[in-house]
Structure formats: C-alpha cells, structure tokens
Amino acid sequence: MKRYGKVIKIKPDKLDYYKKIHANPWPEVVTAIYECNVRNFSIYYRDGYLFSYYEYIGKDYDADMKKLSKLTKDWLQETDPCQTPVESAKKDEWWAEMEEVFHTD
Amino acid sequence: MKRYGKVIKIKPDKLDYYKKIHANPWPEVVTAIYECNVRNFSIYYRDGYLFSYYEYIGKDYDADMKKLSKLTKDWLQETDPCQTPVESAKKDEWWAEMEEVFHTD
C-alpha cells in the first residue's frame, strides 16, 4: 500500500459548489475510486487550499489513475473548474504531490 | 474513529532540520502517539506548508491530546520553533484544523 498526500487551490467563488457536490458525491464516482484501488480517501479544506489523502492498494498506479480519470470524466468537468494548481505544480500536474516527511501506524 | 486533517507553515530555514528529525523520530514519541490513541499519522510537505492526517480511535480526544503534548514535550521543543501557525489559526491553535469536505473508504 502506498499513501498519497496532494494539494491544490480552490477558487474562492467555487468553494460552496465544491463542498456541495462533495457532500453528496455521485455513486458512480465513489464506485470508480474503489474500482481503481484507491482507499481511505479524504479531502480537507482551509484557507483556499484543498488537501487530499488516500491509500493506493493496486499494482499499476499510472494505469489505475488513467482509468479513474476516464471513469470520472463527467465529475471532473464539474470539479476541475473549481480548482487552480499550486504555482509549483509541474506542467502536467493537477493536484500536486506532497512529500511524506513522517508516518507512523 | 475520527479523522483529522491539519495544516501549519514551516519556516524555510528549518525545513531541512524538520525533515531530518522526522526521518528518524524518537521511539518515545512514536510510542506516545500510539498510547494516545492516534493511528495512521502522516505529515506531508509542499511549498512551505505541512499537512498532517491522522485517525483518532480513543474516547476522550482533549484528554489524549493533552497527554500527548506532555509526553512529547521535549520533541515539541525541537519541532515547534520550526513552525508558524497559518494566519487564520485561532489564538490557542498551533496546527490549524481543516474541514473535511469529502471522504470515501
């Protein structure tokens, strides 16, 4: 299992909508996350930032992430316009990967 | 079980030390975290921010957090000077609690 922590900015005028849609996520999105071997997935908000944490239990992360993007295409069309990548994000990075500096079970 | 996501800033000149000390955390700190009913605790870094995620499995969060502060007093004397609370943090808040906007198992 591999843990991921990621960060992105949220547009202030889109925060309410983002929270609303995530309070009742589409069942097919929740199913897709599970099918793509992502577990224990949380998103947190504060001060214009969204932070996400999840655990990946599959064997081909890139393939599963590609599959997840496809399966959740309609959902991402709703949520992507709410977000802005952080300044340091790589060219093809949306949510920017953070560095794990500590972990204990 | 209750999940927590928290955020704090790290002083740029203290980042290396913070990462170094967390790469080999003191055993008594790891034990204290466990004894105080905190599980699956990770800290992530990016762009001057630290994000922490953990799961609390106890019954008296405030009491356990007070106990944890006491047990890790010497450790916090090393790590606190590395950090600066975010601007929106409450007066008595160090790590600032984030709002959970999404979760799926």
PDB file of C-alpha atoms in Angstrom:
ATOM      1  CA  MET A   1       0.000   0.000   0.000  1.00  0.00           C
ATOM      2  CA  LYS A   2       1.244   3.488  -0.813  1.00  0.00           C
ATOM      3  CA  ARG A   3      -0.033   6.696   0.747  1.00  0.00           C
ATOM      4  CA  TYR A   4      -0.507   9.911  -1.183  1.00  0.00           C
ATOM      5  CA  GLY A   5      -0.841  13.490   0.029  1.00  0.00           C
ATOM      6  CA  LYS A   6      -1.716  16.139  -2.549  1.00  0.00           C
ATOM      7  CA  VAL A   7      -2.546  19.823  -2.612  1.00  0.00           C
ATOM      8  CA  ILE A   8      -4.404  22.197  -4.909  1.00  0.00           C
ATOM      9  CA  LYS A   9      -6.021  25.624  -4.621  1.00  0.00           C
ATOM     10  CA  ILE A  10      -9.741  26.246  -4.766  1.00  0.00           C
ATOM     11  CA  LYS A  11     -11.258  29.333  -6.365  1.00  0.00           C
ATOM     12  CA  PRO A  12     -12.993  31.301  -3.594  1.00  0.00           C
ATOM     13  CA  ASP A  13     -16.200  31.743  -5.615  1.00  0.00           C
ATOM     14  CA  LYS A  14     -16.352  27.998  -6.306  1.00  0.00           C
ATOM     15  CA  LEU A  15     -15.864  26.779  -2.752  1.00  0.00           C
ATOM     16  CA  ASP A  16     -19.565  26.496  -1.918  1.00  0.00           C
ATOM     17  CA  TYR A  17     -20.296  24.498  -5.049  1.00  0.00           C
ATOM     18  CA  TYR A  18     -17.279  22.260  -4.499  1.00  0.00           C
ATOM     19  CA  LYS A  19     -18.349  21.484  -0.947  1.00  0.00           C
ATOM     20  CA  LYS A  20     -21.948  20.924  -2.000  1.00  0.00           C
ATOM     21  CA  ILE A  21     -21.118  18.449  -4.759  1.00  0.00           C
ATOM     22  CA  HIS A  22     -18.705  16.568  -2.486  1.00  0.00           C
ATOM     23  CA  ALA A  23     -21.254  16.328   0.322  1.00  0.00           C
ATOM     24  CA  ASN A  24     -23.320  14.062  -1.961  1.00  0.00           C
ATOM     25  CA  PRO A  25     -20.829  12.577  -4.408  1.00  0.00           C
ATOM     26  CA  TRP A  26     -22.202  10.688  -7.399  1.00  0.00           C
ATOM     27  CA  PRO A  27     -22.353   6.949  -6.640  1.00  0.00           C
ATOM     28  CA  GLU A  28     -20.529   6.109  -9.885  1.00  0.00           C
ATOM     29  CA  VAL A  29     -17.614   8.289  -8.758  1.00  0.00           C
ATOM     30  CA  VAL A  30     -17.385   6.550  -5.394  1.00  0.00           C
ATOM     31  CA  THR A  31     -17.516   3.185  -7.179  1.00  0.00           C
ATOM     32  CA  ALA A  32     -14.847   4.240  -9.669  1.00  0.00           C
ATOM     33  CA  ILE A  33     -12.494   5.313  -6.864  1.00  0.00           C
ATOM     34  CA  TYR A  34     -12.897   1.906  -5.253  1.00  0.00           C
ATOM     35  CA  GLU A  35     -12.508   0.022  -8.536  1.00  0.00           C
ATOM     36  CA  CYS A  36      -9.270   1.883  -9.208  1.00  0.00           C
ATOM     37  CA  ASN A  37      -7.788   0.593  -5.943  1.00  0.00           C
ATOM     38  CA  VAL A  38      -7.970   3.854  -4.019  1.00  0.00           C
ATOM     39  CA  ARG A  39      -8.969   3.549  -0.346  1.00  0.00           C
ATOM     40  CA  ASN A  40      -9.475   5.805   2.651  1.00  0.00           C
ATOM     41  CA  PHE A  41      -9.692   8.919   0.504  1.00  0.00           C
ATOM     42  CA  SER A  42     -10.296  12.250   2.229  1.00  0.00           C
ATOM     43  CA  ILE A  43     -10.244  15.864   1.044  1.00  0.00           C
ATOM     44  CA  TYR A  44      -9.763  18.707   3.505  1.00  0.00           C
ATOM     45  CA  TYR A  45     -10.197  22.444   3.072  1.00  0.00           C
ATOM     46  CA  ARG A  46      -8.722  25.515   4.718  1.00  0.00           C
ATOM     47  CA  ASP A  47      -7.666  29.000   3.643  1.00  0.00           C
ATOM     48  CA  GLY A  48      -8.046  28.479  -0.077  1.00  0.00           C
ATOM     49  CA  TYR A  49      -6.284  25.131  -0.140  1.00  0.00           C
ATOM     50  CA  LEU A  50      -7.580  21.620  -0.628  1.00  0.00           C
ATOM     51  CA  PHE A  51      -5.522  18.765   0.706  1.00  0.00           C
ATOM     52  CA  SER A  52      -6.214  15.173  -0.236  1.00  0.00           C
ATOM     53  CA  TYR A  53      -5.033  11.972   1.397  1.00  0.00           C
ATOM     54  CA  TYR A  54      -5.547   8.456   0.059  1.00  0.00           C
ATOM     55  CA  GLU A  55      -4.117   4.972   0.074  1.00  0.00           C
ATOM     56  CA  TYR A  56      -3.418   3.074  -3.128  1.00  0.00           C
ATOM     57  CA  ILE A  57      -3.586  -0.719  -2.894  1.00  0.00           C
ATOM     58  CA  GLY A  58      -3.260  -1.681  -6.579  1.00  0.00           C
ATOM     59  CA  LYS A  59      -0.275  -2.750  -8.637  1.00  0.00           C
ATOM     60  CA  ASP A  60      -0.239  -0.286 -11.543  1.00  0.00           C
ATOM     61  CA  TYR A  61      -0.776   3.222 -10.217  1.00  0.00           C
ATOM     62  CA  ASP A  62      -0.457   5.043 -13.541  1.00  0.00           C
ATOM     63  CA  ALA A  63      -2.901   2.713 -15.283  1.00  0.00           C
ATOM     64  CA  ASP A  64      -5.399   2.946 -12.443  1.00  0.00           C
ATOM     65  CA  MET A  65      -5.179   6.757 -12.355  1.00  0.00           C
ATOM     66  CA  LYS A  66      -5.751   6.895 -16.117  1.00  0.00           C
ATOM     67  CA  LYS A  67      -8.761   4.591 -15.718  1.00  0.00           C
ATOM     68  CA  LEU A  68     -10.077   6.712 -12.842  1.00  0.00           C
ATOM     69  CA  SER A  69      -9.852   9.898 -14.907  1.00  0.00           C
ATOM     70  CA  LYS A  70     -11.825   8.219 -17.676  1.00  0.00           C
ATOM     71  CA  LEU A  71     -14.499   6.809 -15.376  1.00  0.00           C
ATOM     72  CA  THR A  72     -14.946  10.143 -13.576  1.00  0.00           C
ATOM     73  CA  LYS A  73     -14.720  12.378 -16.652  1.00  0.00           C
ATOM     74  CA  ASP A  74     -18.124  13.995 -16.128  1.00  0.00           C
ATOM     75  CA  TRP A  75     -17.435  14.576 -12.448  1.00  0.00           C
ATOM     76  CA  LEU A  76     -14.062  16.175 -13.205  1.00  0.00           C
ATOM     77  CA  GLN A  77     -15.792  18.531 -15.635  1.00  0.00           C
ATOM     78  CA  GLU A  78     -17.666  19.837 -12.604  1.00  0.00           C
ATOM     79  CA  THR A  79     -14.763  19.936 -10.156  1.00  0.00           C
ATOM     80  CA  ASP A  80     -11.756  20.927 -12.300  1.00  0.00           C
ATOM     81  CA  PRO A  81     -13.104  24.451 -12.996  1.00  0.00           C
ATOM     82  CA  CYS A  82     -13.261  24.968  -9.204  1.00  0.00           C
ATOM     83  CA  GLN A  83      -9.539  24.363  -8.783  1.00  0.00           C
ATOM     84  CA  THR A  84      -6.224  26.000  -9.644  1.00  0.00           C
ATOM     85  CA  PRO A  85      -2.956  24.051  -9.390  1.00  0.00           C
ATOM     86  CA  VAL A  86      -0.399  25.458  -6.960  1.00  0.00           C
ATOM     87  CA  GLU A  87       2.323  27.612  -8.544  1.00  0.00           C
ATOM     88  CA  SER A  88       4.950  24.906  -8.145  1.00  0.00           C
ATOM     89  CA  ALA A  89       2.872  22.227  -9.891  1.00  0.00           C
ATOM     90  CA  LYS A  90       4.527  20.538 -12.850  1.00  0.00           C
ATOM     91  CA  LYS A  91       3.185  21.187 -16.325  1.00  0.00           C
ATOM     92  CA  ASP A  92       1.048  18.039 -16.429  1.00  0.00           C
ATOM     93  CA  GLU A  93       0.234  18.023 -12.712  1.00  0.00           C
ATOM     94  CA  TRP A  94      -3.218  18.994 -11.424  1.00  0.00           C
ATOM     95  CA  TRP A  95      -3.267  18.042  -7.756  1.00  0.00           C
ATOM     96  CA  ALA A  96       0.402  18.497  -6.735  1.00  0.00           C
ATOM     97  CA  GLU A  97       2.055  15.640  -4.908  1.00  0.00           C
ATOM     98  CA  MET A  98       3.399  16.441  -1.458  1.00  0.00           C
ATOM     99  CA  GLU A  99       6.434  14.869   0.173  1.00  0.00           C
ATOM    100  CA  GLU A 100       5.823  12.491   3.066  1.00  0.00           C
ATOM    101  CA  VAL A 101       8.072  13.649   5.897  1.00  0.00           C
ATOM    102  CA  PHE A 102       6.623  11.465   8.647  1.00  0.00           C
ATOM    103  CA  HIS A 103       4.493   8.393   9.105  1.00  0.00           C
ATOM    104  CA  THR A 104       3.593   6.135  11.979  1.00  0.00           C
ATOM    105  CA  ASP A 105       0.902   3.474  12.174  1.00  0.00           C
TER     106      ASP A 105
ATOM    107  CA  MET B   1     -12.827   6.643  14.732  1.00  0.00           C
ATOM    108  CA  LYS B   2     -12.459  10.272  13.755  1.00  0.00           C
ATOM    109  CA  ARG B   3     -10.159  11.593  11.039  1.00  0.00           C
ATOM    110  CA  TYR B   4      -8.217  14.823  11.342  1.00  0.00           C
ATOM    111  CA  GLY B   5      -6.556  16.984   8.697  1.00  0.00           C
ATOM    112  CA  LYS B   6      -4.431  19.874   9.893  1.00  0.00           C
ATOM    113  CA  VAL B   7      -2.164  22.488   8.374  1.00  0.00           C
ATOM    114  CA  ILE B   8       0.728  24.650   9.543  1.00  0.00           C
ATOM    115  CA  LYS B   9       3.557  26.581   7.901  1.00  0.00           C
ATOM    116  CA  ILE B  10       7.195  25.624   8.118  1.00  0.00           C
ATOM    117  CA  LYS B  11       9.979  28.181   8.317  1.00  0.00           C
ATOM    118  CA  PRO B  12      12.086  27.788   5.149  1.00  0.00           C
ATOM    119  CA  ASP B  13      15.376  27.745   7.067  1.00  0.00           C
ATOM    120  CA  LYS B  14      14.067  24.995   9.385  1.00  0.00           C
ATOM    121  CA  LEU B  15      12.763  22.636   6.732  1.00  0.00           C
ATOM    122  CA  ASP B  16      15.910  20.525   6.496  1.00  0.00           C
ATOM    123  CA  TYR B  17      16.077  20.053  10.245  1.00  0.00           C
ATOM    124  CA  TYR B  18      12.367  19.257  10.446  1.00  0.00           C
ATOM    125  CA  LYS B  19      12.670  16.602   7.754  1.00  0.00           C
ATOM    126  CA  LYS B  20      15.821  15.177   9.316  1.00  0.00           C
ATOM    127  CA  ILE B  21      14.336  14.771  12.795  1.00  0.00           C
ATOM    128  CA  HIS B  22      11.148  13.237  11.358  1.00  0.00           C
ATOM    129  CA  ALA B  23      13.077  10.757   9.242  1.00  0.00           C
ATOM    130  CA  ASN B  24      14.257   9.132  12.491  1.00  0.00           C
ATOM    131  CA  PRO B  25      11.646  10.069  15.080  1.00  0.00           C
ATOM    132  CA  TRP B  26      12.417   9.364  18.726  1.00  0.00           C
ATOM    133  CA  PRO B  27      10.965   5.987  19.766  1.00  0.00           C
ATOM    134  CA  GLU B  28       9.291   7.518  22.825  1.00  0.00           C
ATOM    135  CA  VAL B  29       7.426   9.937  20.541  1.00  0.00           C
ATOM    136  CA  VAL B  30       6.159   7.129  18.324  1.00  0.00           C
ATOM    137  CA  THR B  31       5.088   5.207  21.438  1.00  0.00           C
ATOM    138  CA  ALA B  32       3.349   8.271  22.891  1.00  0.00           C
ATOM    139  CA  ILE B  33       1.367   8.817  19.691  1.00  0.00           C
ATOM    140  CA  TYR B  34       0.176   5.221  19.832  1.00  0.00           C
ATOM    141  CA  GLU B  35      -0.616   5.352  23.568  1.00  0.00           C
ATOM    142  CA  CYS B  36      -2.717   8.457  22.986  1.00  0.00           C
ATOM    143  CA  ASN B  37      -4.921   6.585  20.505  1.00  0.00           C
ATOM    144  CA  VAL B  38      -3.620   8.223  17.347  1.00  0.00           C
ATOM    145  CA  ARG B  39      -3.207   5.928  14.334  1.00  0.00           C
ATOM    146  CA  ASN B  40      -2.141   6.162  10.698  1.00  0.00           C
ATOM    147  CA  PHE B  41      -0.446   9.500  11.232  1.00  0.00           C
ATOM    148  CA  SER B  42       1.289  11.128   8.266  1.00  0.00           C
ATOM    149  CA  ILE B  43       2.840  14.536   7.693  1.00  0.00           C
ATOM    150  CA  TYR B  44       3.312  15.892   4.172  1.00  0.00           C
ATOM    151  CA  TYR B  45       5.272  18.897   2.936  1.00  0.00           C
ATOM    152  CA  ARG B  46       4.996  21.181  -0.045  1.00  0.00           C
ATOM    153  CA  ASP B  47       5.576  24.865  -0.779  1.00  0.00           C
ATOM    154  CA  GLY B  48       6.090  25.993   2.792  1.00  0.00           C
ATOM    155  CA  TYR B  49       3.121  24.073   4.167  1.00  0.00           C
ATOM    156  CA  LEU B  50       2.917  20.967   6.302  1.00  0.00           C
ATOM    157  CA  PHE B  51      -0.243  18.914   6.185  1.00  0.00           C
ATOM    158  CA  SER B  52      -0.996  16.231   8.750  1.00  0.00           C
ATOM    159  CA  TYR B  53      -3.528  13.438   8.614  1.00  0.00           C
ATOM    160  CA  TYR B  54      -4.352  11.047  11.423  1.00  0.00           C
ATOM    161  CA  GLU B  55      -7.081   8.865  12.827  1.00  0.00           C
ATOM    162  CA  TYR B  56      -8.155   9.066  16.452  1.00  0.00           C
ATOM    163  CA  ILE B  57      -9.570   5.887  17.974  1.00  0.00           C
ATOM    164  CA  GLY B  58      -9.907   6.901  21.630  1.00  0.00           C
ATOM    165  CA  LYS B  59     -12.844   8.207  23.632  1.00  0.00           C
ATOM    166  CA  ASP B  60     -11.571  11.488  25.097  1.00  0.00           C
ATOM    167  CA  TYR B  61      -9.765  13.455  22.419  1.00  0.00           C
ATOM    168  CA  ASP B  62      -8.981  16.527  24.515  1.00  0.00           C
ATOM    169  CA  ALA B  63      -7.543  14.465  27.350  1.00  0.00           C
ATOM    170  CA  ASP B  64      -5.470  12.344  24.959  1.00  0.00           C
ATOM    171  CA  MET B  65      -4.123  15.412  23.169  1.00  0.00           C
ATOM    172  CA  LYS B  66      -3.157  16.994  26.497  1.00  0.00           C
ATOM    173  CA  LYS B  67      -1.419  13.750  27.481  1.00  0.00           C
ATOM    174  CA  LEU B  68       0.362  13.600  24.115  1.00  0.00           C
ATOM    175  CA  SER B  69       1.662  17.157  24.488  1.00  0.00           C
ATOM    176  CA  LYS B  70       3.058  16.265  27.906  1.00  0.00           C
ATOM    177  CA  LEU B  71       4.668  13.015  26.761  1.00  0.00           C
ATOM    178  CA  THR B  72       6.246  14.669  23.712  1.00  0.00           C
ATOM    179  CA  LYS B  73       7.261  17.922  25.413  1.00  0.00           C
ATOM    180  CA  ASP B  74      10.958  17.579  24.580  1.00  0.00           C
ATOM    181  CA  TRP B  75      10.194  16.660  20.969  1.00  0.00           C
ATOM    182  CA  LEU B  76       7.869  19.648  20.566  1.00  0.00           C
ATOM    183  CA  GLN B  77      10.655  21.905  21.854  1.00  0.00           C
ATOM    184  CA  GLU B  78      12.565  20.811  18.759  1.00  0.00           C
ATOM    185  CA  THR B  79       9.711  20.977  16.256  1.00  0.00           C
ATOM    186  CA  ASP B  80       7.620  23.974  17.403  1.00  0.00           C
ATOM    187  CA  PRO B  81      10.355  26.522  16.575  1.00  0.00           C
ATOM    188  CA  CYS B  82      10.315  25.162  13.008  1.00  0.00           C
ATOM    189  CA  GLN B  83       6.652  26.005  12.509  1.00  0.00           C
ATOM    190  CA  THR B  84       4.406  29.062  12.201  1.00  0.00           C
ATOM    191  CA  PRO B  85       0.622  28.725  12.528  1.00  0.00           C
ATOM    192  CA  VAL B  86      -1.361  29.805   9.466  1.00  0.00           C
ATOM    193  CA  GLU B  87      -2.782  33.344   9.622  1.00  0.00           C
ATOM    194  CA  SER B  88      -6.328  32.105  10.224  1.00  0.00           C
ATOM    195  CA  ALA B  89      -5.351  29.908  13.189  1.00  0.00           C
ATOM    196  CA  LYS B  90      -7.230  30.575  16.412  1.00  0.00           C
ATOM    197  CA  LYS B  91      -5.394  32.109  19.347  1.00  0.00           C
ATOM    198  CA  ASP B  92      -4.742  28.785  21.068  1.00  0.00           C
ATOM    199  CA  GLU B  93      -4.389  26.763  17.864  1.00  0.00           C
ATOM    200  CA  TRP B  94      -0.992  25.532  16.645  1.00  0.00           C
ATOM    201  CA  TRP B  95      -1.722  23.104  13.813  1.00  0.00           C
ATOM    202  CA  ALA B  96      -4.963  24.501  12.332  1.00  0.00           C
ATOM    203  CA  GLU B  97      -7.823  22.081  11.841  1.00  0.00           C
ATOM    204  CA  MET B  98      -9.066  21.721   8.271  1.00  0.00           C
ATOM    205  CA  GLU B  99     -12.618  20.982   7.216  1.00  0.00           C
ATOM    206  CA  GLU B 100     -13.327  17.529   5.768  1.00  0.00           C
ATOM    207  CA  VAL B 101     -15.169  18.096   2.505  1.00  0.00           C
ATOM    208  CA  PHE B 102     -15.036  14.524   1.186  1.00  0.00           C
ATOM    209  CA  HIS B 103     -14.410  11.030   2.384  1.00  0.00           C
ATOM    210  CA  THR B 104     -14.808   7.556   0.945  1.00  0.00           C
ATOM    211  CA  ASP B 105     -13.489   4.268   2.265  1.00  0.00           C
TER     212      ASP B 105
END
